């Protein structure tokens, strides 16, 4: 099983360069970073995990800048977002950022996308909460038009783009109906999400990895019903706190990759956690 990691990198934690070096030297498979542009102080949206919102949410580094640093000092380490809040981005700008990072890292990038939980954050970006999923799907489709080899126009519900010269193209080659880097969608299990994954993604990024015994077969059914290659489905449990039984259970489900949660801490504590996680490599 490939063991990657995720962490809330902030201005108070280990740096992207030091972490990337340590991950590659120790044999970890990848580094995924979350995204929050800002956290409004007057927030009515409850923190999904309950209790007070942790300090690191309002201090996160920009994931694309941090991952670019990580890419520059490594050769094998996979890089990803977990997750990009796609509805909060201009899709033309985001398509350029994604393609550039995938190009410069020689195809090591995974675009993890999701729709968020913080209503106030999204509202400051002009996102209407009730339509954010449709908006995100529309933005991904527009980005894919810009990633195609030939200039391709796109006319969507929320945005459009003329047939354009847009380079660099992502390093990763088209597969099935998809262009661009490997794309994983986060979110709670359900028919609507699984239909979207089967239509427009490479797989699922389930946070925490609970309930997979029931949900993995359901996703595989939706995937195959959409005519997708069964071998092409990626299910990557995300932000997991590991134990041997949990990882063995994932392996029994046919899962080949997992992303373990690191503490949002200074270098000594992060390295101690990597030492502990080395038992799973």
PDB file of C-alpha atoms in Angstrom:
ATOM      1  CA  UNK A   1       0.000   0.000   0.000  1.00  0.00           C
ATOM      2  CA  UNK A   2       1.292   3.455  -0.908  1.00  0.00           C
ATOM      3  CA  UNK A   3       1.453   5.673   2.175  1.00  0.00           C
ATOM      4  CA  UNK A   4       1.113   9.411   1.558  1.00  0.00           C
ATOM      5  CA  UNK A   5       0.589  12.179   4.096  1.00  0.00           C
ATOM      6  CA  UNK A   6      -1.388  15.352   4.601  1.00  0.00           C
ATOM      7  CA  UNK A   7      -0.813  18.294   6.900  1.00  0.00           C
ATOM      8  CA  UNK A   8      -2.128  21.782   7.527  1.00  0.00           C
ATOM      9  CA  UNK A   9       1.058  23.642   6.598  1.00  0.00           C
ATOM     10  CA  UNK A  10       1.010  27.130   8.100  1.00  0.00           C
ATOM     11  CA  UNK A  11       3.368  29.977   8.932  1.00  0.00           C
ATOM     12  CA  UNK A  12       3.964  28.205  12.278  1.00  0.00           C
ATOM     13  CA  UNK A  13       4.746  24.655  11.110  1.00  0.00           C
ATOM     14  CA  UNK A  14       7.511  22.736   9.415  1.00  0.00           C
ATOM     15  CA  UNK A  15       8.233  24.237   5.997  1.00  0.00           C
ATOM     16  CA  UNK A  16       7.196  22.622   2.686  1.00  0.00           C
ATOM     17  CA  UNK A  17      10.837  22.161   1.656  1.00  0.00           C
ATOM     18  CA  UNK A  18      11.909  20.434   4.879  1.00  0.00           C
ATOM     19  CA  UNK A  19       8.829  18.223   4.935  1.00  0.00           C
ATOM     20  CA  UNK A  20       9.160  17.227   1.284  1.00  0.00           C
ATOM     21  CA  UNK A  21      12.817  16.294   1.784  1.00  0.00           C
ATOM     22  CA  UNK A  22      11.987  14.164   4.808  1.00  0.00           C
ATOM     23  CA  UNK A  23       9.057  12.420   3.137  1.00  0.00           C
ATOM     24  CA  UNK A  24      11.049  11.450   0.054  1.00  0.00           C
ATOM     25  CA  UNK A  25      14.102  10.347   2.035  1.00  0.00           C
ATOM     26  CA  UNK A  26      11.968   8.158   4.316  1.00  0.00           C
ATOM     27  CA  UNK A  27      10.055   6.510   1.449  1.00  0.00           C
ATOM     28  CA  UNK A  28       6.601   8.050   1.842  1.00  0.00           C
ATOM     29  CA  UNK A  29       4.608   8.175  -1.378  1.00  0.00           C
ATOM     30  CA  UNK A  30       3.194  11.681  -1.363  1.00  0.00           C
ATOM     31  CA  UNK A  31       2.164  14.975   0.201  1.00  0.00           C
ATOM     32  CA  UNK A  32      -1.385  16.366  -0.007  1.00  0.00           C
ATOM     33  CA  UNK A  33      -2.285  19.852   1.226  1.00  0.00           C
ATOM     34  CA  UNK A  34      -5.662  21.374   2.165  1.00  0.00           C
ATOM     35  CA  UNK A  35      -6.951  24.805   1.250  1.00  0.00           C
ATOM     36  CA  UNK A  36      -8.696  27.661   3.008  1.00  0.00           C
ATOM     37  CA  UNK A  37      -8.231  31.169   1.659  1.00  0.00           C
ATOM     38  CA  UNK A  38      -9.487  32.770   4.868  1.00  0.00           C
ATOM     39  CA  UNK A  39     -11.804  32.089   7.816  1.00  0.00           C
ATOM     40  CA  UNK A  40     -14.301  34.883   8.521  1.00  0.00           C
ATOM     41  CA  UNK A  41     -14.324  35.797  12.208  1.00  0.00           C
ATOM     42  CA  UNK A  42     -18.110  36.152  12.272  1.00  0.00           C
ATOM     43  CA  UNK A  43     -18.855  32.573  11.329  1.00  0.00           C
ATOM     44  CA  UNK A  44     -22.150  30.804  11.891  1.00  0.00           C
ATOM     45  CA  UNK A  45     -21.162  27.591  10.099  1.00  0.00           C
ATOM     46  CA  UNK A  46     -20.223  24.951  12.705  1.00  0.00           C
ATOM     47  CA  UNK A  47     -16.932  23.127  12.442  1.00  0.00           C
ATOM     48  CA  UNK A  48     -17.837  19.687  10.992  1.00  0.00           C
ATOM     49  CA  UNK A  49     -15.781  17.787  13.589  1.00  0.00           C
ATOM     50  CA  UNK A  50     -17.461  19.652  16.436  1.00  0.00           C
ATOM     51  CA  UNK A  51     -16.057  22.067  18.995  1.00  0.00           C
ATOM     52  CA  UNK A  52     -13.901  25.069  18.257  1.00  0.00           C
ATOM     53  CA  UNK A  53     -12.320  25.478  14.860  1.00  0.00           C
ATOM     54  CA  UNK A  54      -8.602  24.618  15.142  1.00  0.00           C
ATOM     55  CA  UNK A  55      -6.158  27.512  14.835  1.00  0.00           C
ATOM     56  CA  UNK A  56      -4.493  26.136  11.696  1.00  0.00           C
ATOM     57  CA  UNK A  57      -7.576  26.583   9.515  1.00  0.00           C
ATOM     58  CA  UNK A  58      -7.061  30.334   9.398  1.00  0.00           C
ATOM     59  CA  UNK A  59      -3.304  30.085   8.801  1.00  0.00           C
ATOM     60  CA  UNK A  60      -2.938  27.606   5.926  1.00  0.00           C
ATOM     61  CA  UNK A  61      -0.361  28.228   3.235  1.00  0.00           C
ATOM     62  CA  UNK A  62      -1.542  28.428  -0.352  1.00  0.00           C
ATOM     63  CA  UNK A  63      -1.354  24.769  -1.442  1.00  0.00           C
ATOM     64  CA  UNK A  64      -0.168  25.431  -4.988  1.00  0.00           C
ATOM     65  CA  UNK A  65       2.727  27.648  -3.872  1.00  0.00           C
ATOM     66  CA  UNK A  66       3.719  25.187  -1.147  1.00  0.00           C
ATOM     67  CA  UNK A  67       3.479  22.179  -3.478  1.00  0.00           C
ATOM     68  CA  UNK A  68       5.581  23.981  -6.075  1.00  0.00           C
ATOM     69  CA  UNK A  69       8.317  24.313  -3.448  1.00  0.00           C
ATOM     70  CA  UNK A  70       7.953  20.614  -2.618  1.00  0.00           C
ATOM     71  CA  UNK A  71       8.133  19.669  -6.304  1.00  0.00           C
ATOM     72  CA  UNK A  72      11.324  21.684  -6.802  1.00  0.00           C
ATOM     73  CA  UNK A  73      13.273  19.783  -4.130  1.00  0.00           C
ATOM     74  CA  UNK A  74      12.051  16.232  -4.828  1.00  0.00           C
ATOM     75  CA  UNK A  75      12.088  13.791  -7.720  1.00  0.00           C
ATOM     76  CA  UNK A  76       9.624  11.033  -6.826  1.00  0.00           C
ATOM     77  CA  UNK A  77       7.254  12.441  -4.201  1.00  0.00           C
ATOM     78  CA  UNK A  78       3.642  12.614  -5.397  1.00  0.00           C
ATOM     79  CA  UNK A  79       1.903  15.950  -4.789  1.00  0.00           C
ATOM     80  CA  UNK A  80      -1.773  16.697  -4.328  1.00  0.00           C
ATOM     81  CA  UNK A  81      -4.467  18.953  -2.981  1.00  0.00           C
ATOM     82  CA  UNK A  82      -6.815  17.651  -0.378  1.00  0.00           C
ATOM     83  CA  UNK A  83      -8.866  19.467  -1.248  1.00  0.00           C
ATOM     84  CA  UNK A  84      -9.009  22.375  -3.699  1.00  0.00           C
ATOM     85  CA  UNK A  85     -12.215  24.323  -3.067  1.00  0.00           C
ATOM     86  CA  UNK A  86     -12.975  24.433  -6.760  1.00  0.00           C
ATOM     87  CA  UNK A  87     -16.064  26.645  -6.591  1.00  0.00           C
ATOM     88  CA  UNK A  88     -13.962  29.417  -4.994  1.00  0.00           C
ATOM     89  CA  UNK A  89     -11.533  29.685  -7.941  1.00  0.00           C
ATOM     90  CA  UNK A  90     -11.595  31.380 -11.298  1.00  0.00           C
ATOM     91  CA  UNK A  91     -11.474  28.270 -13.522  1.00  0.00           C
ATOM     92  CA  UNK A  92      -9.206  29.781 -16.186  1.00  0.00           C
ATOM     93  CA  UNK A  93      -6.630  30.774 -13.578  1.00  0.00           C
ATOM     94  CA  UNK A  94      -6.951  27.439 -11.786  1.00  0.00           C
ATOM     95  CA  UNK A  95      -6.532  25.489 -15.022  1.00  0.00           C
ATOM     96  CA  UNK A  96      -3.231  27.323 -15.599  1.00  0.00           C
ATOM     97  CA  UNK A  97      -1.997  26.687 -12.038  1.00  0.00           C
ATOM     98  CA  UNK A  98      -2.847  22.993 -12.185  1.00  0.00           C
ATOM     99  CA  UNK A  99      -1.346  22.435 -15.633  1.00  0.00           C
ATOM    100  CA  UNK A 100       1.830  24.297 -14.684  1.00  0.00           C
ATOM    101  CA  UNK A 101       2.364  22.309 -11.489  1.00  0.00           C
ATOM    102  CA  UNK A 102       1.670  19.007 -13.235  1.00  0.00           C
ATOM    103  CA  UNK A 103       4.011  19.969 -16.082  1.00  0.00           C
ATOM    104  CA  UNK A 104       6.867  21.105 -13.840  1.00  0.00           C
ATOM    105  CA  UNK A 105       6.566  18.046 -11.572  1.00  0.00           C
ATOM    106  CA  UNK A 106       6.524  15.631 -14.552  1.00  0.00           C
ATOM    107  CA  UNK A 107       3.037  14.357 -13.802  1.00  0.00           C
ATOM    108  CA  UNK A 108       3.285  13.963 -10.028  1.00  0.00           C
ATOM    109  CA  UNK A 109       0.227  16.093  -9.245  1.00  0.00           C
ATOM    110  CA  UNK A 110      -3.207  14.911  -8.090  1.00  0.00           C
ATOM    111  CA  UNK A 111      -6.054  17.437  -8.119  1.00  0.00           C
ATOM    112  CA  UNK A 112      -8.258  16.655  -5.154  1.00  0.00           C
ATOM    113  CA  UNK A 113     -11.418  18.751  -5.312  1.00  0.00           C
ATOM    114  CA  UNK A 114     -14.356  19.337  -3.028  1.00  0.00           C
ATOM    115  CA  UNK A 115     -17.100  21.803  -2.235  1.00  0.00           C
ATOM    116  CA  UNK A 116     -16.291  22.883   1.294  1.00  0.00           C
ATOM    117  CA  UNK A 117     -18.229  23.337   4.509  1.00  0.00           C
ATOM    118  CA  UNK A 118     -17.686  27.013   5.422  1.00  0.00           C
ATOM    119  CA  UNK A 119     -20.627  29.011   4.084  1.00  0.00           C
ATOM    120  CA  UNK A 120     -19.115  32.379   5.018  1.00  0.00           C
ATOM    121  CA  UNK A 121     -15.798  31.661   3.287  1.00  0.00           C
ATOM    122  CA  UNK A 122     -17.592  30.634   0.103  1.00  0.00           C
ATOM    123  CA  UNK A 123     -19.905  33.634   0.266  1.00  0.00           C
ATOM    124  CA  UNK A 124     -16.936  36.014   0.287  1.00  0.00           C
ATOM    125  CA  UNK A 125     -15.909  34.389  -3.012  1.00  0.00           C
ATOM    126  CA  UNK A 126     -19.352  35.097  -4.475  1.00  0.00           C
ATOM    127  CA  UNK A 127     -20.425  31.450  -4.266  1.00  0.00           C
ATOM    128  CA  UNK A 128     -24.126  30.755  -3.749  1.00  0.00           C
ATOM    129  CA  UNK A 129     -24.113  27.825  -1.338  1.00  0.00           C
ATOM    130  CA  UNK A 130     -27.047  25.949  -2.865  1.00  0.00           C
ATOM    131  CA  UNK A 131     -25.440  25.870  -6.312  1.00  0.00           C
ATOM    132  CA  UNK A 132     -21.792  25.276  -5.333  1.00  0.00           C
ATOM    133  CA  UNK A 133     -21.730  21.657  -6.549  1.00  0.00           C
ATOM    134  CA  UNK A 134     -23.144  22.566  -9.972  1.00  0.00           C
ATOM    135  CA  UNK A 135     -20.699  25.450 -10.100  1.00  0.00           C
ATOM    136  CA  UNK A 136     -17.788  23.147  -9.268  1.00  0.00           C
ATOM    137  CA  UNK A 137     -18.743  20.643 -11.946  1.00  0.00           C
ATOM    138  CA  UNK A 138     -19.040  23.467 -14.474  1.00  0.00           C
ATOM    139  CA  UNK A 139     -15.622  24.841 -13.555  1.00  0.00           C
ATOM    140  CA  UNK A 140     -13.967  21.435 -13.872  1.00  0.00           C
ATOM    141  CA  UNK A 141     -15.490  20.966 -17.323  1.00  0.00           C
ATOM    142  CA  UNK A 142     -14.216  24.381 -18.416  1.00  0.00           C
ATOM    143  CA  UNK A 143     -10.731  23.535 -17.133  1.00  0.00           C
ATOM    144  CA  UNK A 144     -10.759  20.301 -19.095  1.00  0.00           C
ATOM    145  CA  UNK A 145     -11.565  22.240 -22.257  1.00  0.00           C
ATOM    146  CA  UNK A 146      -8.419  24.310 -21.724  1.00  0.00           C
ATOM    147  CA  UNK A 147      -6.360  21.156 -21.078  1.00  0.00           C
ATOM    148  CA  UNK A 148      -7.278  19.482 -24.375  1.00  0.00           C
ATOM    149  CA  UNK A 149      -4.631  19.325 -27.084  1.00  0.00           C
ATOM    150  CA  UNK A 150      -6.675  21.260 -29.643  1.00  0.00           C
ATOM    151  CA  UNK A 151      -8.260  24.653 -28.881  1.00  0.00           C
ATOM    152  CA  UNK A 152     -11.700  23.816 -27.513  1.00  0.00           C
ATOM    153  CA  UNK A 153     -14.514  26.177 -26.560  1.00  0.00           C
ATOM    154  CA  UNK A 154     -16.748  25.586 -23.556  1.00  0.00           C
ATOM    155  CA  UNK A 155     -20.160  27.069 -22.806  1.00  0.00           C
ATOM    156  CA  UNK A 156     -21.447  26.186 -19.367  1.00  0.00           C
ATOM    157  CA  UNK A 157     -24.156  27.135 -16.919  1.00  0.00           C
ATOM    158  CA  UNK A 158     -21.908  29.534 -14.990  1.00  0.00           C
ATOM    159  CA  UNK A 159     -18.966  30.323 -17.260  1.00  0.00           C
ATOM    160  CA  UNK A 160     -17.584  29.957 -20.746  1.00  0.00           C
ATOM    161  CA  UNK A 161     -14.273  30.138 -22.548  1.00  0.00           C
ATOM    162  CA  UNK A 162     -13.448  30.639 -26.202  1.00  0.00           C
ATOM    163  CA  UNK A 163     -11.365  28.090 -28.083  1.00  0.00           C
ATOM    164  CA  UNK A 164      -7.920  29.140 -26.901  1.00  0.00           C
ATOM    165  CA  UNK A 165      -4.219  28.464 -26.981  1.00  0.00           C
ATOM    166  CA  UNK A 166      -3.523  27.410 -23.399  1.00  0.00           C
ATOM    167  CA  UNK A 167      -0.140  25.978 -22.470  1.00  0.00           C
ATOM    168  CA  UNK A 168       1.483  24.193 -20.798  1.00  0.00           C
ATOM    169  CA  UNK A 169      -0.770  21.193 -21.058  1.00  0.00           C
ATOM    170  CA  UNK A 170      -0.847  18.849 -18.080  1.00  0.00           C
ATOM    171  CA  UNK A 171       1.920  16.264 -18.194  1.00  0.00           C
ATOM    172  CA  UNK A 172      -0.504  13.395 -17.567  1.00  0.00           C
ATOM    173  CA  UNK A 173      -2.074  11.986 -20.712  1.00  0.00           C
ATOM    174  CA  UNK A 174      -5.819  11.709 -21.443  1.00  0.00           C
ATOM    175  CA  UNK A 175      -7.462   8.503 -20.185  1.00  0.00           C
ATOM    176  CA  UNK A 176     -11.000   7.458 -21.008  1.00  0.00           C
ATOM    177  CA  UNK A 177     -13.206  10.566 -20.945  1.00  0.00           C
ATOM    178  CA  UNK A 178     -10.706  12.603 -18.901  1.00  0.00           C
ATOM    179  CA  UNK A 179      -7.945  15.085 -19.619  1.00  0.00           C
ATOM    180  CA  UNK A 180      -5.658  16.702 -17.075  1.00  0.00           C
ATOM    181  CA  UNK A 181      -4.013  15.371 -13.932  1.00  0.00           C
ATOM    182  CA  UNK A 182      -5.410  12.585 -11.807  1.00  0.00           C
ATOM    183  CA  UNK A 183      -8.557  14.030 -10.248  1.00  0.00           C
ATOM    184  CA  UNK A 184     -10.141  12.767  -7.037  1.00  0.00           C
ATOM    185  CA  UNK A 185     -13.387  14.131  -5.592  1.00  0.00           C
ATOM    186  CA  UNK A 186     -13.966  14.384  -1.859  1.00  0.00           C
ATOM    187  CA  UNK A 187     -17.329  14.189  -0.173  1.00  0.00           C
ATOM    188  CA  UNK A 188     -19.743  11.972   1.694  1.00  0.00           C
ATOM    189  CA  UNK A 189     -20.760   8.682   0.107  1.00  0.00           C
ATOM    190  CA  UNK A 190     -23.969   8.718  -1.897  1.00  0.00           C
ATOM    191  CA  UNK A 191     -25.460   8.087  -5.347  1.00  0.00           C
ATOM    192  CA  UNK A 192     -25.089  11.687  -6.530  1.00  0.00           C
ATOM    193  CA  UNK A 193     -21.420  11.929  -5.593  1.00  0.00           C
ATOM    194  CA  UNK A 194     -20.633   8.488  -7.004  1.00  0.00           C
ATOM    195  CA  UNK A 195     -22.333   9.338 -10.301  1.00  0.00           C
ATOM    196  CA  UNK A 196     -20.208  12.485 -10.555  1.00  0.00           C
ATOM    197  CA  UNK A 197     -17.013  10.550  -9.807  1.00  0.00           C
ATOM    198  CA  UNK A 198     -17.872   7.984 -12.472  1.00  0.00           C
ATOM    199  CA  UNK A 199     -18.566  10.732 -14.986  1.00  0.00           C
ATOM    200  CA  UNK A 200     -15.719  13.162 -14.404  1.00  0.00           C
ATOM    201  CA  UNK A 201     -12.987  11.902 -12.057  1.00  0.00           C
ATOM    202  CA  UNK A 202     -10.407   9.213 -11.470  1.00  0.00           C
ATOM    203  CA  UNK A 203     -11.707   8.333  -8.051  1.00  0.00           C
ATOM    204  CA  UNK A 204     -12.766   9.245  -4.535  1.00  0.00           C
ATOM    205  CA  UNK A 205     -11.010  10.924  -1.613  1.00  0.00           C
ATOM    206  CA  UNK A 206     -13.110   9.881   1.417  1.00  0.00           C
ATOM    207  CA  UNK A 207     -12.102  11.837   4.505  1.00  0.00           C
ATOM    208  CA  UNK A 208     -11.370   9.670   7.530  1.00  0.00           C
ATOM    209  CA  UNK A 209     -12.074   6.415   5.721  1.00  0.00           C
ATOM    210  CA  UNK A 210     -15.139   5.361   7.716  1.00  0.00           C
ATOM    211  CA  UNK A 211     -17.937   3.249   6.244  1.00  0.00           C
ATOM    212  CA  UNK A 212     -15.942   1.973   3.295  1.00  0.00           C
ATOM    213  CA  UNK A 213     -17.206  -1.606   3.622  1.00  0.00           C
ATOM    214  CA  UNK A 214     -20.574  -0.499   2.245  1.00  0.00           C
ATOM    215  CA  UNK A 215     -19.567   2.477   0.110  1.00  0.00           C
ATOM    216  CA  UNK A 216     -16.698   0.977  -1.896  1.00  0.00           C
ATOM    217  CA  UNK A 217     -18.899  -1.666  -3.601  1.00  0.00           C
ATOM    218  CA  UNK A 218     -21.528   1.000  -4.330  1.00  0.00           C
ATOM    219  CA  UNK A 219     -18.957   3.253  -5.979  1.00  0.00           C
ATOM    220  CA  UNK A 220     -17.561   0.369  -8.019  1.00  0.00           C
ATOM    221  CA  UNK A 221     -21.070  -0.446  -9.235  1.00  0.00           C
ATOM    222  CA  UNK A 222     -21.656   3.175 -10.334  1.00  0.00           C
ATOM    223  CA  UNK A 223     -18.216   3.276 -11.956  1.00  0.00           C
ATOM    224  CA  UNK A 224     -18.758   0.143 -14.041  1.00  0.00           C
ATOM    225  CA  UNK A 225     -22.314   1.191 -14.948  1.00  0.00           C
ATOM    226  CA  UNK A 226     -20.781   4.332 -16.494  1.00  0.00           C
ATOM    227  CA  UNK A 227     -18.585   2.144 -18.693  1.00  0.00           C
ATOM    228  CA  UNK A 228     -15.341   2.986 -16.869  1.00  0.00           C
ATOM    229  CA  UNK A 229     -12.463   0.530 -16.649  1.00  0.00           C
ATOM    230  CA  UNK A 230     -12.678  -1.222 -13.239  1.00  0.00           C
ATOM    231  CA  UNK A 231      -8.889  -1.106 -12.956  1.00  0.00           C
ATOM    232  CA  UNK A 232      -8.900   2.675 -13.341  1.00  0.00           C
ATOM    233  CA  UNK A 233     -10.813   3.515 -10.152  1.00  0.00           C
ATOM    234  CA  UNK A 234      -8.731   5.101  -7.378  1.00  0.00           C
ATOM    235  CA  UNK A 235     -10.130   5.095  -3.831  1.00  0.00           C
ATOM    236  CA  UNK A 236      -7.791   6.978  -1.491  1.00  0.00           C
ATOM    237  CA  UNK A 237      -8.843   7.271   2.190  1.00  0.00           C
ATOM    238  CA  UNK A 238      -7.717  10.696   3.351  1.00  0.00           C
ATOM    239  CA  UNK A 239      -6.586  12.274   6.639  1.00  0.00           C
ATOM    240  CA  UNK A 240      -6.463   8.849   8.273  1.00  0.00           C
ATOM    241  CA  UNK A 241      -5.070   8.191  11.745  1.00  0.00           C
ATOM    242  CA  UNK A 242      -3.591   4.746  11.154  1.00  0.00           C
ATOM    243  CA  UNK A 243      -3.503   1.466  12.976  1.00  0.00           C
ATOM    244  CA  UNK A 244      -2.576  -1.974  11.589  1.00  0.00           C
ATOM    245  CA  UNK A 245      -6.149  -3.263  11.596  1.00  0.00           C
ATOM    246  CA  UNK A 246      -7.478  -0.258   9.708  1.00  0.00           C
ATOM    247  CA  UNK A 247      -4.868  -0.481   6.958  1.00  0.00           C
ATOM    248  CA  UNK A 248      -5.356  -4.239   6.657  1.00  0.00           C
ATOM    249  CA  UNK A 249      -9.091  -3.638   6.225  1.00  0.00           C
ATOM    250  CA  UNK A 250      -8.412  -1.141   3.445  1.00  0.00           C
ATOM    251  CA  UNK A 251      -6.175  -3.683   1.729  1.00  0.00           C
ATOM    252  CA  UNK A 252      -8.947  -6.295   1.932  1.00  0.00           C
ATOM    253  CA  UNK A 253     -11.209  -3.812   0.110  1.00  0.00           C
ATOM    254  CA  UNK A 254      -8.666  -3.539  -2.698  1.00  0.00           C
ATOM    255  CA  UNK A 255      -7.448  -0.082  -1.674  1.00  0.00           C
ATOM    256  CA  UNK A 256      -3.827   0.516  -2.652  1.00  0.00           C
ATOM    257  CA  UNK A 257      -3.193   4.055  -1.388  1.00  0.00           C
ATOM    258  CA  UNK A 258      -3.920   5.933   1.832  1.00  0.00           C
ATOM    259  CA  UNK A 259      -3.151   9.452   3.077  1.00  0.00           C
ATOM    260  CA  UNK A 260      -2.171   9.708   6.748  1.00  0.00           C
ATOM    261  CA  UNK A 261      -2.753  12.820   8.852  1.00  0.00           C
ATOM    262  CA  UNK A 262       0.271  14.659  10.237  1.00  0.00           C
ATOM    263  CA  UNK A 263      -0.006  17.182  13.095  1.00  0.00           C
ATOM    264  CA  UNK A 264       0.089  20.902  12.166  1.00  0.00           C
ATOM    265  CA  UNK A 265       3.255  21.343  14.176  1.00  0.00           C
ATOM    266  CA  UNK A 266       6.865  22.434  14.128  1.00  0.00           C
ATOM    267  CA  UNK A 267       9.524  20.177  12.645  1.00  0.00           C
ATOM    268  CA  UNK A 268      10.423  18.081  15.718  1.00  0.00           C
ATOM    269  CA  UNK A 269       6.863  16.886  16.326  1.00  0.00           C
ATOM    270  CA  UNK A 270       6.230  16.204  12.634  1.00  0.00           C
ATOM    271  CA  UNK A 271       9.417  14.149  12.379  1.00  0.00           C
ATOM    272  CA  UNK A 272       8.468  12.129  15.461  1.00  0.00           C
ATOM    273  CA  UNK A 273       5.146  11.345  13.810  1.00  0.00           C
ATOM    274  CA  UNK A 274       6.905  10.285  10.606  1.00  0.00           C
ATOM    275  CA  UNK A 275       9.102   8.002  12.690  1.00  0.00           C
ATOM    276  CA  UNK A 276       5.970   6.397  14.116  1.00  0.00           C
ATOM    277  CA  UNK A 277       4.320   6.094  10.711  1.00  0.00           C
ATOM    278  CA  UNK A 278       7.426   4.406   9.280  1.00  0.00           C
ATOM    279  CA  UNK A 279       6.087   1.132  10.669  1.00  0.00           C
ATOM    280  CA  UNK A 280       3.395   1.197   7.967  1.00  0.00           C
ATOM    281  CA  UNK A 281       5.735   1.663   5.013  1.00  0.00           C
TER     282      UNK A 281
END
